[in-house]
Coordinates of N, CA, C and O in Angstrom, one line a residue:
M1 N 111.3 29.2 -34.3 CA 111.6 28.8 -33.5 C 113.4 28.3 -33.9 O 112.8 26.3 -34.3
S2 N 114.4 28.2 -33.0 CA 115.8 27.5 -33.7 C 116.1 27.2 -32.0 O 115.5 27.4 -31.6
L3 N 116.0 25.9 -32.7 CA 116.9 24.6 -31.4 C 118.5 24.8 -31.6 O 118.8 25.9 -32.2
S4 N 118.6 24.6 -30.1 CA 120.2 25.5 -29.3 C 121.0 23.4 -30.0 O 120.6 22.6 -30.8
R5 N 122.6 24.1 -29.9 CA 123.1 22.8 -31.3 C 123.0 21.9 -30.4 O 122.6 20.4 -30.3
K6 N 123.1 22.1 -29.0 CA 122.7 20.8 -28.1 C 121.8 19.9 -27.9 O 121.9 19.1 -28.3
R7 N 120.6 21.1 -27.4 CA 119.2 20.3 -28.3 C 119.2 19.1 -29.4 O 118.7 17.9 -29.9
K8 N 119.5 19.6 -31.1 CA 119.9 19.4 -32.2 C 120.6 18.2 -32.1 O 120.2 17.5 -32.1
K9 N 121.5 18.1 -31.5 CA 122.8 17.0 -31.0 C 122.2 15.9 -30.1 O 122.1 14.7 -30.2
E10 N 120.9 16.3 -29.0 CA 120.7 15.3 -28.7 C 119.5 14.7 -29.3 O 119.0 13.4 -28.6
L11 N 118.6 15.8 -29.7 CA 117.5 14.9 -31.1 C 117.9 14.0 -32.0 O 117.2 12.6 -31.9
H12 N 119.5 14.5 -32.0 CA 119.5 13.8 -33.5 C 120.2 12.1 -33.2 O 119.9 10.9 -33.2
K13 N 120.8 12.4 -32.0 CA 121.1 11.0 -31.9 C 119.6 9.9 -30.5 O 120.1 9.0 -30.5
L14 N 118.4 10.8 -30.8 CA 117.0 10.0 -30.0 C 117.0 9.5 -30.9 O 115.9 8.6 -31.0
Q15 N 116.6 10.7 -32.2 CA 116.5 9.9 -33.8 C 117.0 8.6 -33.9 O 116.7 7.4 -34.4
S16 N 118.6 8.1 -33.9 CA 119.5 7.2 -34.2 C 118.7 5.9 -33.0 O 118.2 5.1 -33.7
K17 N 118.9 6.0 -31.8 CA 118.1 5.2 -31.7 C 117.1 4.8 -31.4 O 116.7 3.2 -31.3
L18 N 116.4 5.0 -31.7 CA 114.8 5.3 -32.3 C 114.8 4.1 -33.1 O 113.7 3.1 -33.7
N19 N 115.7 4.8 -35.0 CA 116.1 4.5 -35.7 C 116.0 2.6 -35.8 O 116.3 1.1 -35.6
D20 N 117.2 2.9 -34.4 CA 118.1 1.4 -34.0 C 117.2 0.4 -33.8 O 117.4 -1.0 -33.8
L21 N 115.8 1.3 -33.2 CA 115.7 0.3 -32.3 C 114.1 0.0 -32.6 O 113.6 -2.2 -33.5
W22 N 114.2 -0.1 -34.1 CA 112.8 0.4 -34.7 C 113.4 -0.9 -36.0 O 112.3 -2.3 -36.0
E23 N 114.9 -0.5 -36.1 CA 114.7 -1.7 -37.4 C 115.5 -2.9 -36.2 O 114.9 -4.4 -36.8
S24 N 115.8 -3.0 -35.2 CA 115.4 -4.5 -33.9 C 114.5 -4.6 -33.9 O 114.3 -5.7 -33.8
Q25 N 113.5 -4.2 -33.9 CA 111.5 -4.5 -33.7 C 111.0 -5.4 -35.0 O 110.2 -6.8 -35.0
Q26 N 111.8 -5.0 -36.6 CA 111.5 -5.3 -37.5 C 112.2 -6.7 -38.0 O 111.6 -8.0 -37.8
V27 N 113.2 -6.8 -37.2 CA 114.6 -8.1 -37.1 C 113.1 -8.7 -36.4 O 112.8 -10.1 -37.0
I28 N 113.0 -8.6 -35.3 CA 112.6 -9.6 -34.3 C 110.9 -9.9 -35.0 O 110.7 -10.6 -35.2
V29 N 110.5 -8.7 -35.3 CA 108.8 -9.4 -36.1 C 109.0 -10.2 -37.3 O 108.7 -11.3 -37.3
D30 N 110.4 -10.3 -37.6 CA 110.3 -10.8 -39.4 C 111.0 -12.5 -38.6 O 109.6 -13.5 -39.3
Q31 N 111.8 -12.3 -37.7 CA 111.7 -14.0 -36.7 C 110.6 -14.9 -36.1 O 110.6 -15.7 -36.1
A32 N 110.1 -13.6 -35.3 CA 108.2 -14.1 -34.9 C 107.5 -15.0 -36.0 O 107.3 -15.7 -36.6
G33 N 108.0 -13.6 -37.0 CA 106.6 -14.8 -38.2 C 107.5 -15.6 -38.6 O 106.6 -17.5 -39.0
H34 N 108.4 -16.0 -38.8 CA 109.1 -17.7 -39.4 C 109.1 -18.4 -39.0 O 108.2 -19.9 -38.4
A35 N 109.5 -18.3 -37.3 CA 108.7 -19.2 -35.6 C 107.0 -19.3 -35.8 O 107.0 -20.6 -35.4
V36 N 106.3 -18.4 -36.2 CA 105.1 -18.9 -36.4 C 104.7 -20.0 -38.1 O 103.9 -20.7 -37.6
R37 N 105.1 -19.9 -38.7 CA 105.0 -21.0 -39.4 C 105.4 -21.7 -39.4 O 104.8 -23.3 -40.0
D38 N 106.4 -22.0 -38.9 CA 107.8 -22.8 -38.3 C 106.3 -24.0 -37.1 O 106.4 -25.0 -37.9
A39 N 105.4 -22.6 -36.7 CA 104.7 -23.8 -35.3 C 103.8 -24.3 -35.9 O 102.7 -25.3 -35.7
G40 N 103.3 -24.0 -37.4 CA 101.6 -24.0 -38.2 C 102.6 -25.1 -38.7 O 101.0 -25.8 -38.7
R41 N 103.0 -25.3 -39.2 CA 103.6 -26.6 -40.0 C 103.9 -27.7 -39.3 O 103.3 -28.6 -39.0
Q42 N 104.6 -27.9 -38.0 CA 104.4 -29.0 -36.7 C 103.4 -29.0 -36.3 O 103.2 -30.4 -36.0
L43 N 102.5 -28.7 -36.8 CA 101.1 -28.7 -35.9 C 100.5 -29.4 -36.5 O 99.3 -30.2 -36.3
G44 N 100.8 -29.0 -38.0 CA 100.0 -29.4 -39.1 C 100.7 -31.4 -39.0 O 99.2 -32.4 -39.1
N45 N 101.4 -31.4 -39.7 CA 102.3 -32.4 -38.4 C 101.8 -32.9 -37.3 O 101.3 -34.4 -37.2
Y46 N 101.6 -32.5 -36.1 CA 101.8 -32.7 -35.1 C 99.4 -34.1 -35.1 O 99.1 -35.0 -34.2
G47 N 99.1 -32.9 -35.5 CA 97.4 -33.6 -36.2 C 98.0 -34.3 -37.1 O 96.7 -35.5 -36.6
R48 N 98.6 -34.7 -38.6 CA 98.5 -35.4 -38.8 C 98.5 -36.9 -37.9 O 99.0 -37.9 -38.7
E49 N 99.7 -37.0 -37.8 CA 100.5 -37.9 -36.8 C 99.3 -38.5 -35.8 O 100.1 -39.2 -35.3
E50 N 99.5 -37.8 -35.0 CA 99.2 -37.5 -33.7 C 97.6 -37.8 -33.7 O 96.5 -39.1 -32.9
I51 N 96.4 -37.3 -33.6 CA 95.6 -36.8 -33.6 C 94.3 -37.1 -34.2 O 93.6 -37.8 -33.8
V52 N 95.1 -37.6 -35.2 CA 93.9 -37.9 -36.2 C 94.0 -39.4 -36.8 O 92.6 -39.7 -36.2
P53 N 94.8 -40.1 -35.8 CA 94.8 -41.4 -35.2 C 95.0 -42.0 -34.3 O 93.2 -42.6 -34.3
T54 N 94.4 -40.6 -33.0 CA 93.9 -41.2 -32.2 C 92.6 -40.7 -32.3 O 91.2 -42.1 -31.7
V55 N 91.7 -39.8 -33.3 CA 90.3 -39.7 -33.1 C 89.7 -40.8 -33.6 O 89.0 -41.5 -33.7
R56 N 90.2 -41.4 -34.5 CA 90.0 -42.4 -35.5 C 90.1 -43.4 -35.0 O 88.8 -44.4 -34.8
G57 N 91.4 -44.2 -33.9 CA 90.7 -44.9 -33.3 C 89.7 -44.9 -32.3 O 89.2 -45.9 -31.5
A58 N 88.9 -43.7 -31.1 CA 87.9 -43.8 -30.4 C 87.4 -43.8 -30.8 O 85.5 -44.5 -30.7
Y59 N 86.8 -43.6 -31.9 CA 85.9 -43.7 -33.4 C 85.8 -45.2 -33.5 O 85.1 -45.5 -32.6
G60 N 86.2 -45.3 -33.8 CA 86.9 -46.9 -34.8 C 85.8 -47.7 -32.8 O 85.3 -48.8 -33.0
K61 N 86.5 -47.8 -32.1 CA 86.1 -48.0 -30.6 C 85.4 -48.1 -30.1 O 84.4 -48.8 -29.2
Y62 N 84.7 -46.7 -30.1 CA 83.3 -46.6 -29.2 C 82.0 -45.8 -30.1 O 80.7 -46.9 -29.9
A63 N 81.6 -45.6 -31.4 CA 81.4 -44.4 -31.9 C 80.8 -46.0 -32.6 O 80.1 -46.4 -33.0
E64 N 82.1 -46.8 -33.5 CA 81.5 -47.7 -34.9 C 80.4 -48.1 -33.8 O 79.6 -48.7 -35.6
P65 N 81.1 -49.0 -33.1 CA 80.1 -50.1 -32.9 C 78.6 -49.7 -32.7 O 77.8 -50.9 -33.0
V66 N 78.5 -48.9 -31.5 CA 77.2 -48.9 -31.6 C 76.5 -48.2 -33.3 O 75.4 -48.6 -33.4
I67 N 77.3 -47.8 -33.5 CA 76.9 -47.2 -35.3 C 76.2 -48.1 -35.4 O 75.2 -48.4 -36.1
D68 N 76.6 -49.2 -35.8 CA 77.1 -50.4 -36.6 C 75.7 -51.4 -35.8 O 75.0 -52.0 -37.1
R69 N 75.7 -51.0 -35.0 CA 74.7 -52.1 -34.4 C 73.2 -51.9 -34.2 O 71.9 -52.3 -34.5
S70 N 73.3 -49.6 -34.5 CA 72.0 -49.2 -34.4 C 71.3 -49.7 -35.4 O 70.0 -50.0 -36.0
A71 N 72.7 -49.5 -36.6 CA 72.3 -49.8 -38.3 C 71.5 -51.2 -38.2 O 70.1 -51.6 -39.4
Q72 N 71.6 -52.7 -37.9 CA 71.8 -53.5 -37.7 C 70.1 -53.9 -37.1 O 69.2 -54.6 -38.0
V73 N 70.2 -53.3 -35.7 CA 69.0 -53.2 -35.5 C 67.6 -52.8 -36.1 O 66.8 -53.1 -36.4
S74 N 68.4 -51.6 -37.0 CA 67.5 -51.0 -38.0 C 67.0 -52.0 -39.2 O 66.0 -52.2 -39.2
R75 N 67.4 -52.8 -39.4 CA 67.7 -53.3 -40.5 C 67.1 -54.7 -41.2 O 65.5 -55.1 -41.4
R76 N 67.1 -55.2 -39.5 CA 66.4 -55.9 -39.1 C 64.9 -56.1 -38.5 O 63.6 -56.9 -39.4
V77 N 64.9 -54.8 -37.8 CA 63.4 -54.3 -37.8 C 62.7 -54.5 -39.0 O 61.4 -54.7 -39.4
L78 N 63.3 -53.7 -39.9 CA 62.2 -53.2 -41.9 C 62.9 -54.4 -42.4 O 61.8 -54.7 -42.9
S79 N 63.3 -55.9 -42.3 CA 62.9 -56.4 -43.3 C 62.3 -57.7 -42.3 O 61.4 -58.2 -43.3
D80 N 62.0 -57.9 -41.3 CA 61.4 -59.2 -39.9 C 59.8 -58.0 -39.9 O 58.6 -58.9 -39.5
K81 N 60.0 -56.9 -40.2 CA 58.6 -56.1 -38.9 C 57.7 -55.4 -40.2 O 56.2 -55.8 -40.5
V82 N 58.6 -54.5 -41.2 CA 57.8 -53.9 -41.6 C 57.5 -53.8 -42.8 O 56.5 -54.0 -43.6
I83 N 58.7 -54.4 -43.7 CA 58.8 -55.3 -45.1 C 56.9 -56.3 -45.4 O 56.6 -56.9 -45.8
P84 N 57.2 -56.9 -43.8 CA 56.1 -58.0 -44.7 C 55.0 -57.8 -43.7 O 53.9 -58.0 -44.7
G85 N 54.6 -56.3 -43.2 CA 52.8 -55.7 -43.3 C 53.0 -55.4 -44.0 O 51.4 -55.5 -44.3
A86 N 54.3 -54.3 -44.7 CA 53.8 -53.9 -45.5 C 52.9 -55.0 -46.9 O 52.3 -54.5 -47.8
G87 N 53.4 -56.3 -46.4 CA 53.6 -57.0 -47.6 C 52.5 -57.7 -47.8 O 51.0 -58.0 -48.6
A88 N 52.6 -57.6 -46.4 CA 50.4 -58.6 -46.2 C 48.8 -57.8 -46.7 O 48.5 -57.2 -46.4
V89 N 49.5 -55.6 -46.3 CA 48.4 -55.1 -47.0 C 48.7 -54.3 -48.4 O 47.3 -53.7 -48.5
V90 N 49.8 -55.2 -48.8 CA 49.1 -54.5 -50.2 C 48.0 -55.5 -50.5 O 47.9 -55.9 -51.7
G91 N 48.8 -56.6 -50.2 CA 48.5 -58.6 -50.5 C 46.7 -58.1 -50.7 O 45.6 -58.6 -51.7
S92 N 46.9 -58.3 -49.2 CA 44.9 -57.7 -49.4 C 44.1 -57.1 -49.6 O 43.6 -56.5 -50.3
A93 N 44.2 -55.6 -49.9 CA 44.3 -55.0 -50.6 C 43.9 -55.3 -52.2 O 42.9 -54.8 -53.1
L94 N 44.8 -56.0 -52.7 CA 45.0 -56.4 -54.1 C 43.8 -57.2 -54.0 O 43.0 -58.0 -55.5
S95 N 43.7 -58.6 -53.2 CA 43.0 -59.4 -53.4 C 41.4 -58.5 -53.0 O 40.2 -59.1 -53.9
I96 N 40.9 -57.8 -52.3 CA 39.9 -56.8 -52.1 C 39.5 -56.3 -52.9 O 38.7 -56.2 -53.9
W97 N 41.1 -55.0 -54.4 CA 41.1 -55.5 -55.7 C 39.7 -56.6 -56.7 O 39.4 -56.3 -57.6
D98 N 40.5 -57.6 -56.2 CA 39.8 -59.0 -57.2 C 38.5 -59.0 -56.9 O 38.4 -59.5 -57.8
A99 N 38.3 -59.7 -55.9 CA 37.1 -59.5 -55.4 C 35.9 -58.4 -56.0 O 35.2 -58.9 -56.5
A100 N 36.6 -57.8 -56.2 CA 35.7 -56.0 -56.4 C 35.4 -56.5 -58.0 O 34.1 -55.8 -58.2
G101 N 36.5 -57.1 -58.0 CA 35.9 -56.5 -60.0 C 35.6 -58.7 -60.5 O 35.0 -58.0 -61.4
D102 N 35.7 -59.1 -60.0 CA 35.2 -60.0 -60.0 C 33.5 -60.1 -59.9 O 32.4 -60.1 -60.6
T103 N 33.2 -59.1 -58.3 CA 31.7 -59.0 -58.4 C 31.5 -58.3 -59.2 O 29.8 -58.1 -60.0
R104 N 31.9 -57.1 -60.0 CA 31.2 -56.3 -60.9 C 31.5 -57.2 -62.5 O 30.2 -57.0 -63.3
A105 N 32.4 -58.1 -62.7 CA 31.5 -58.6 -63.8 C 30.6 -59.9 -63.7 O 29.7 -59.4 -64.6
R106 N 30.1 -59.4 -63.2 CA 28.9 -61.4 -62.5 C 28.4 -60.6 -62.9 O 27.0 -60.8 -63.2
L107 N 27.9 -59.4 -62.2 CA 26.9 -58.1 -62.0 C 26.4 -58.0 -64.0 O 25.0 -58.2 -63.8
A108 N 27.6 -57.4 -64.3 CA 27.8 -57.0 -65.7 C 26.9 -58.5 -66.7 O 26.6 -57.9 -67.3
A109 N 27.3 -59.3 -66.3 CA 27.1 -60.9 -66.7 C 25.7 -61.5 -66.7 O 25.1 -61.8 -67.2
G110 N 25.6 -60.8 -65.6 CA 24.1 -61.0 -65.1 C 23.6 -61.8 -64.3 O 23.1 -62.3 -64.2
K111 N 24.4 -62.2 -64.1 CA 24.9 -63.1 -62.5 C 24.2 -63.1 -61.3 O 23.6 -64.0 -60.3
G112 N 23.6 -62.2 -61.0 CA 23.7 -61.6 -59.7 C 24.7 -61.0 -58.0 O 25.8 -61.7 -58.9
L113 N 24.4 -60.9 -57.3 CA 25.1 -60.7 -56.4 C 25.0 -61.6 -55.8 O 24.0 -62.1 -55.1
S114 N 26.3 -61.8 -55.3 CA 26.8 -63.3 -54.9 C 27.8 -63.4 -53.6 O 29.2 -62.0 -54.0
L115 N 27.7 -63.9 -52.5 CA 29.3 -63.6 -51.5 C 29.8 -64.3 -52.4 O 30.1 -65.3 -53.0
P116 N 31.7 -63.5 -52.2 CA 32.5 -63.7 -52.9 C 33.1 -65.3 -51.3 O 33.2 -65.2 -50.8
D117 N 33.7 -65.5 -53.0 CA 34.4 -67.1 -51.9 C 35.6 -66.3 -51.2 O 36.4 -66.4 -51.6
G118 N 35.4 -66.7 -49.9 CA 36.2 -65.7 -48.7 C 38.2 -67.0 -48.8 O 38.6 -66.1 -48.9
K119 N 37.8 -68.4 -49.2 CA 39.2 -69.2 -50.1 C 39.6 -68.8 -50.7 O 41.6 -68.3 -50.5
K120 N 39.9 -69.0 -51.4 CA 39.4 -67.9 -52.7 C 41.1 -66.6 -52.4 O 41.5 -66.9 -53.4
Y121 N 39.8 -66.1 -52.0 CA 40.7 -64.6 -52.0 C 41.8 -64.4 -51.0 O 42.7 -63.8 -51.1
A122 N 41.7 -65.2 -49.8 CA 41.9 -65.5 -49.1 C 43.8 -65.5 -49.6 O 45.0 -65.0 -49.2
K123 N 43.9 -66.6 -50.7 CA 45.2 -66.9 -51.0 C 46.1 -66.4 -51.8 O 47.1 -66.2 -51.5
R124 N 44.2 -65.6 -52.8 CA 45.4 -64.9 -53.3 C 45.8 -64.1 -52.1 O 47.1 -63.1 -52.6
A125 N 45.4 -62.9 -51.7 CA 46.0 -62.1 -51.2 C 47.6 -62.7 -50.4 O 48.3 -61.5 -50.2
D126 N 47.4 -64.3 -49.2 CA 48.6 -64.1 -49.0 C 50.0 -64.6 -51.0 O 50.8 -64.2 -50.4
K127 N 49.3 -64.8 -51.6 CA 50.0 -65.0 -52.8 C 50.6 -63.6 -53.1 O 51.9 -63.5 -53.1
Y128 N 49.5 -62.6 -52.9 CA 50.0 -61.3 -53.5 C 50.9 -60.6 -52.4 O 52.2 -59.6 -52.0
G129 N 51.0 -61.5 -51.1 CA 51.5 -61.0 -49.7 C 52.7 -60.9 -50.2 O 53.6 -60.5 -49.9
K130 N 52.9 -62.8 -50.8 CA 54.5 -62.6 -50.7 C 55.4 -62.6 -52.0 O 56.6 -62.1 -51.9
Q131 N 54.0 -61.9 -52.8 CA 55.3 -61.2 -53.5 C 55.3 -60.1 -53.6 O 56.7 -59.5 -53.8
A132 N 54.2 -59.5 -52.6 CA 55.0 -57.9 -52.4 C 56.3 -57.7 -51.9 O 57.3 -56.7 -51.5
T133 N 56.1 -59.1 -50.4 CA 57.0 -58.9 -49.5 C 58.8 -59.2 -50.5 O 59.5 -58.3 -49.7
R134 N 58.9 -59.6 -51.5 CA 59.8 -60.0 -51.8 C 60.3 -59.5 -52.8 O 61.3 -58.8 -52.9
K135 N 59.4 -58.0 -53.1 CA 59.5 -56.9 -54.5 C 60.8 -56.1 -53.5 O 61.4 -55.8 -53.5
L136 N 59.6 -56.1 -51.9 CA 60.2 -54.9 -50.9 C 61.4 -55.5 -50.5 O 62.9 -54.5 -50.6
S137 N 61.7 -56.6 -50.2 CA 63.2 -56.8 -49.7 C 64.0 -56.4 -50.6 O 64.9 -56.5 -50.7
A138 N 64.1 -56.9 -52.3 CA 64.8 -57.0 -52.7 C 64.9 -55.6 -53.3 O 66.8 -54.9 -53.1
Q139 N 64.1 -54.5 -53.2 CA 64.1 -53.1 -52.8 C 65.8 -52.4 -51.6 O 66.2 -51.8 -51.9
L140 N 64.7 -53.3 -50.2 CA 65.4 -52.8 -49.5 C 67.2 -53.8 -49.8 O 68.4 -52.2 -49.0
S141 N 67.4 -54.2 -50.1 CA 69.0 -55.2 -50.6 C 69.3 -54.5 -51.2 O 70.8 -54.2 -50.9
R142 N 69.0 -53.7 -52.2 CA 69.5 -53.0 -53.4 C 69.8 -51.5 -52.3 O 71.0 -50.7 -52.8
L143 N 69.2 -51.4 -51.6 CA 70.1 -49.4 -51.2 C 70.3 -50.0 -49.3 O 71.2 -49.2 -49.2
E144 N 71.3 -50.9 -49.7 CA 72.4 -51.4 -48.6 C 73.3 -50.5 -48.9 O 73.9 -50.4 -49.9
P145 N 73.9 -50.2 -47.8 CA 75.4 -48.7 -48.3 C 76.2 -49.9 -49.0 O 76.5 -50.9 -47.7
K146 N 77.2 -48.9 -49.2 CA 78.5 -49.6 -49.8 C 79.5 -49.1 -49.0 O 79.4 -47.6 -49.6
K147 N 80.3 -50.0 -47.9 CA 81.2 -48.5 -47.7 C 82.9 -48.6 -48.6 O 83.1 -49.4 -49.2
K148 N 83.0 -46.8 -48.0 CA 84.3 -46.9 -49.0 C 84.0 -45.5 -48.8 O 83.7 -44.3 -48.2
G149 N 85.4 -45.7 -48.5 CA 86.6 -44.3 -48.0 C 85.9 -43.8 -46.7 O 85.9 -44.7 -45.7
M150 N 86.0 -42.4 -46.4 CA 86.9 -41.9 -45.5 C 85.2 -41.6 -44.3 O 84.4 -41.3 -45.2
G151 N 84.5 -41.9 -43.4 CA 83.5 -42.0 -42.6 C 83.5 -40.6 -41.4 O 84.0 -40.0 -41.6
A152 N 81.7 -40.3 -41.1 CA 82.4 -40.1 -40.8 C 83.2 -39.3 -39.1 O 83.2 -38.5 -39.8
G153 N 83.7 -40.7 -38.8 CA 85.0 -40.1 -37.6 C 86.3 -39.0 -38.4 O 86.7 -38.4 -37.6
G154 N 85.9 -39.8 -39.3 CA 87.8 -39.1 -40.7 C 87.0 -37.7 -40.4 O 88.4 -36.9 -40.4
V155 N 86.1 -37.3 -41.0 CA 85.8 -36.0 -41.2 C 85.3 -35.5 -39.7 O 86.0 -33.5 -39.8
I156 N 85.6 -35.7 -39.1 CA 84.9 -34.9 -38.0 C 86.2 -34.3 -37.0 O 87.2 -33.9 -37.1
A157 N 87.5 -36.0 -37.1 CA 89.6 -35.4 -37.0 C 89.9 -34.9 -38.0 O 90.8 -33.8 -36.9
I158 N 88.9 -34.5 -39.3 CA 89.7 -33.8 -39.4 C 89.8 -32.3 -39.2 O 90.3 -31.2 -38.9
L159 N 88.5 -32.2 -39.5 CA 87.8 -31.3 -38.6 C 88.1 -30.6 -37.1 O 88.1 -29.2 -37.1
L160 N 88.0 -31.7 -35.9 CA 89.1 -31.0 -34.8 C 90.5 -30.6 -34.6 O 91.2 -29.9 -34.2
G161 N 91.0 -31.4 -36.0 CA 92.6 -30.7 -36.1 C 92.7 -29.9 -36.9 O 93.4 -28.6 -36.2
V162 N 91.7 -29.1 -38.4 CA 91.6 -27.9 -38.2 C 91.2 -26.6 -37.3 O 92.6 -25.7 -37.6
A163 N 90.1 -27.1 -36.5 CA 89.7 -26.4 -35.7 C 90.8 -25.5 -34.2 O 91.5 -25.0 -33.6
A164 N 92.0 -27.1 -34.3 CA 93.0 -27.3 -33.6 C 94.6 -26.7 -34.0 O 94.5 -25.4 -33.4
A165 N 94.1 -26.3 -35.0 CA 95.7 -26.2 -35.9 C 95.6 -24.1 -36.1 O 96.3 -23.5 -35.6
A166 N 94.2 -23.5 -36.0 CA 93.1 -22.4 -36.2 C 93.8 -21.8 -35.2 O 94.2 -20.6 -34.4
G167 N 93.2 -22.7 -34.0 CA 93.6 -22.1 -32.4 C 94.9 -21.8 -32.1 O 95.3 -21.0 -31.1
V168 N 96.1 -22.7 -31.9 CA 97.1 -22.4 -32.3 C 97.7 -21.0 -32.8 O 98.2 -20.4 -32.7
A169 N 97.4 -20.9 -35.2 CA 97.8 -20.6 -34.8 C 97.4 -19.4 -34.5 O 98.4 -17.7 -34.1
Y170 N 96.3 -19.4 -34.0 CA 95.2 -17.6 -33.3 C 96.2 -17.0 -32.0 O 96.6 -15.7 -32.4
A171 N 96.2 -17.9 -31.4 CA 97.5 -17.5 -30.0 C 98.4 -17.5 -30.5 O 99.4 -16.6 -30.0
A172 N 99.3 -17.8 -31.1 CA 100.3 -17.9 -31.6 C 100.9 -16.2 -32.7 O 101.9 -15.9 -31.5
W173 N 100.0 -15.9 -33.7 CA 100.3 -14.7 -33.7 C 99.7 -13.7 -33.0 O 100.4 -12.8 -32.6
Q174 N 98.1 -13.9 -31.9 CA 98.4 -12.9 -31.2 C 99.2 -12.0 -30.3 O 99.6 -11.3 -29.8
T175 N 100.7 -14.0 -29.6 CA 101.5 -13.4 -28.5 C 102.1 -12.7 -29.0 O 103.0 -11.7 -28.5
L176 N 102.6 -13.6 -30.4 CA 103.9 -12.7 -31.1 C 103.7 -11.4 -32.1 O 104.7 -10.8 -32.3
R177 N 102.4 -10.6 -31.6 CA 102.8 -9.8 -32.8 C 103.0 -8.6 -32.3 O 102.7 -8.2 -31.1
A178 N 103.3 -7.5 -33.2 CA 104.3 -6.4 -32.6 C 102.7 -5.4 -32.7 O 101.3 -5.7 -33.3
D179 N 102.6 -4.2 -32.0 CA 101.6 -3.4 -32.3 C 102.3 -2.6 -32.9 O 102.5 -1.6 -33.6
D180 N 101.9 -3.1 -34.3 CA 102.6 -2.7 -35.6 C 101.6 -1.1 -35.8 O 101.4 -0.1 -36.6
E181 N 100.5 -1.3 -36.1 CA 99.4 -0.7 -35.6 C 99.9 0.9 -35.4 O 98.7 2.0 -35.3
L182 N 100.6 1.2 -34.2 CA 100.8 2.8 -34.1 C 102.5 2.9 -34.7 O 102.2 4.0 -34.1
W183 N 102.7 2.1 -35.4 CA 104.1 3.0 -36.8 C 103.2 2.6 -38.0 O 102.5 1.4 -37.7
V184 N 103.8 4.2 -38.4 CA 102.7 3.9 -39.7 C 104.7 4.4 -40.6 O 104.2 5.1 -40.4
A185 N 105.1 4.4 -41.3 CA 106.2 4.1 -41.8 C 105.8 3.3 -43.5 O 105.4 2.7 -43.6
D186 N 106.9 4.5 -44.1 CA 107.2 3.6 -45.5 C 107.5 3.4 -45.6 O 108.0 2.3 -47.4
D187 N 109.3 3.2 -45.4 CA 110.1 2.0 -45.7 C 109.8 1.4 -44.6 O 110.4 0.9 -43.3
P188 N 109.8 0.0 -44.8 CA 110.0 -0.7 -42.8 C 111.0 -1.3 -42.1 O 110.4 -1.1 -41.2
L189 N 111.9 -0.7 -43.0 CA 113.3 -0.5 -42.0 C 113.4 -0.1 -41.5 O 114.5 0.4 -41.2
R190 N 112.6 1.3 -41.8 CA 113.3 3.2 -41.1 C 113.0 3.6 -41.0 O 111.5 3.2 -40.8
A191 N 112.6 3.5 -39.4 CA 111.9 5.3 -38.3 C 111.2 5.9 -38.8 O 112.2 6.2 -39.7
P192 N 109.6 6.4 -38.7 CA 109.7 7.6 -38.6 C 110.7 8.7 -38.1 O 110.9 8.3 -37.3
D193 N 110.1 10.3 -39.1 CA 111.3 11.5 -38.8 C 111.0 11.7 -37.4 O 109.2 12.0 -36.9
A194 N 111.0 12.2 -36.2 CA 110.6 12.1 -35.1 C 110.7 13.8 -34.8 O 110.8 15.5 -36.1

């Protein structure tokens, strides 16, 4: 099947127009890529200069006082209620252990069974309880966290900034991308032959 000269000429014109269109599309896509890179850089700057300080300020104003108060209350309950209670329990247990040991020694010595002296073991229980409370308090004071570096608010701010940057970059990419899937060319600046 041969084409007439007129048809060949029209096809040649059409192919040159398509080649021009293809080249202009490639230039536009290249410019869009540069614009997306610049937008990503500007978004990163905006996140560092505006979003992170705002989130840090909000964290410091709203979340940090609540967290600090709850930590203080927890520390107070632990040091005022739990540790003295645990010290009393430990002191009583050690006092009972001493009473059992004294009774066993008295039986082994052949002195017979008698009731232990309640006042003596109550004093021992108090003494053991105070010692246990001091030791537990010392352990608690060693567990106090030393504040250093960025806290949870900083991490949250960074994550929000990264998520926002990724969202804007994805939206820009979806908006500016060409339908290159429809065109497959060996030479990126040359359109396929018709």
